[in-house]
Short mmCIF file of C-alpha atoms in Angstrom, two decimals:
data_model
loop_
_atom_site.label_atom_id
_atom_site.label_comp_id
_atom_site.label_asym_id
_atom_site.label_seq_id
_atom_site.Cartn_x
_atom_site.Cartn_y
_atom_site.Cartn_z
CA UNK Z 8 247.49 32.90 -22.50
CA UNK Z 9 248.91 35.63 -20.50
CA UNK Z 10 249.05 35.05 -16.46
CA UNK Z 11 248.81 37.91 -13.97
CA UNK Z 12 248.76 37.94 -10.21
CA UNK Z 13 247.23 40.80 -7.71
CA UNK Z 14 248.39 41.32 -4.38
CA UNK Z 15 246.64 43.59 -2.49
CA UNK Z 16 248.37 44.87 1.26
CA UNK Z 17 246.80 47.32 3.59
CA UNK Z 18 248.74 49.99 4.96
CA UNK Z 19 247.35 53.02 6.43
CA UNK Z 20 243.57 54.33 6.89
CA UNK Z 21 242.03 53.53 3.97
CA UNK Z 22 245.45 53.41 1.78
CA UNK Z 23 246.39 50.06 0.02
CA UNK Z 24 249.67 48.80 -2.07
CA UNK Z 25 248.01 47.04 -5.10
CA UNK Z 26 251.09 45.00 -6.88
CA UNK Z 27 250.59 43.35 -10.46
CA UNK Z 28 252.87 40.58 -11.74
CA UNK Z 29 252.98 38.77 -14.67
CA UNK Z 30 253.36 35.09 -15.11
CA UNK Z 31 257.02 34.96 -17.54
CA UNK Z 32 259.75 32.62 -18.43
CA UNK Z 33 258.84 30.63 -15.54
CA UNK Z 34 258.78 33.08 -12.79
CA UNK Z 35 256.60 36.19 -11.14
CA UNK Z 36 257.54 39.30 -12.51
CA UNK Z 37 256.45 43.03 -11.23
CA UNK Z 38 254.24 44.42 -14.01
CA UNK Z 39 253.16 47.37 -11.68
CA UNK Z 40 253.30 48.39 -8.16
CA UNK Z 41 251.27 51.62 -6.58
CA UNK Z 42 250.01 52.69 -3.61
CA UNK Z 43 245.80 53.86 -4.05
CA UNK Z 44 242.73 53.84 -1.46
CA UNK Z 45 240.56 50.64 -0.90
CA UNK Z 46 237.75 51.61 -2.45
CA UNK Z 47 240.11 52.37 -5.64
CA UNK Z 48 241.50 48.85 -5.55
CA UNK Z 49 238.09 46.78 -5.13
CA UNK Z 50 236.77 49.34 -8.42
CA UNK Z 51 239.72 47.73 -10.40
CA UNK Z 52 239.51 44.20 -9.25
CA UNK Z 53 235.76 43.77 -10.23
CA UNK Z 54 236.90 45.47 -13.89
CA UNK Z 55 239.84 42.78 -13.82
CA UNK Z 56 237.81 40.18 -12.84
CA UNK Z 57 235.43 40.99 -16.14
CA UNK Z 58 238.50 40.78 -18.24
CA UNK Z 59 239.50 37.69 -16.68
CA UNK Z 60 236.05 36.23 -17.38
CA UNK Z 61 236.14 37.36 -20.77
CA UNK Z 62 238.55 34.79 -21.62
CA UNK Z 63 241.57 37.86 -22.10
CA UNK Z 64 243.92 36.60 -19.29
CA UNK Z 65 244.28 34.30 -16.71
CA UNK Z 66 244.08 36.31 -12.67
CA UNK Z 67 245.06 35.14 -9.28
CA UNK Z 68 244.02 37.82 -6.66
CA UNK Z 69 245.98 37.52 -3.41
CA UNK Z 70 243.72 40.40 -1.68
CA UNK Z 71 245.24 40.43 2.69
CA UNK Z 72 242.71 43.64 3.17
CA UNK Z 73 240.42 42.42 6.46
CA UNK Z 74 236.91 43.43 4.60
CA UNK Z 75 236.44 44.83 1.01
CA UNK Z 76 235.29 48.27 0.15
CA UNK Z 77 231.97 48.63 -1.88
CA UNK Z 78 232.06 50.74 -4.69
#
């Protein structure tokens, strides 16, 4: 089963970095790296979260924001 990891950083305002890596060959790889707002990031962690449930893959969230933005 495939192993990702979210890191979520704030940076300005309401701006986040939101970093995906993927668990391969024995080591952290970047999958995907962007910049989005908060409120962005916490709409695709509860989707990932669903797909994590679902059995699809396995997710660490490493989420540094002080509070988390309702959707």
């Amino acid at each position: 089963m495939k192993k990702f990891r979210i890191t979520i950083n704030p940076r300005t305002g309401y701006e986040v970095s939101f970093m995906i890596e993927e668990f391969e060959d024995q080591s952290w790889k970047i999958f995907d790296y962007y910049y989005t707002t908060s409120q962005e990031a916490s709409s695709r962690l509860i989707w990932e979260r669903e797909q994590c449930s679902n059995g699809v893959f396995d997710l660490i969230i490493i989420d540094n924001r002080p509070y988390f933005t309702m959707v």
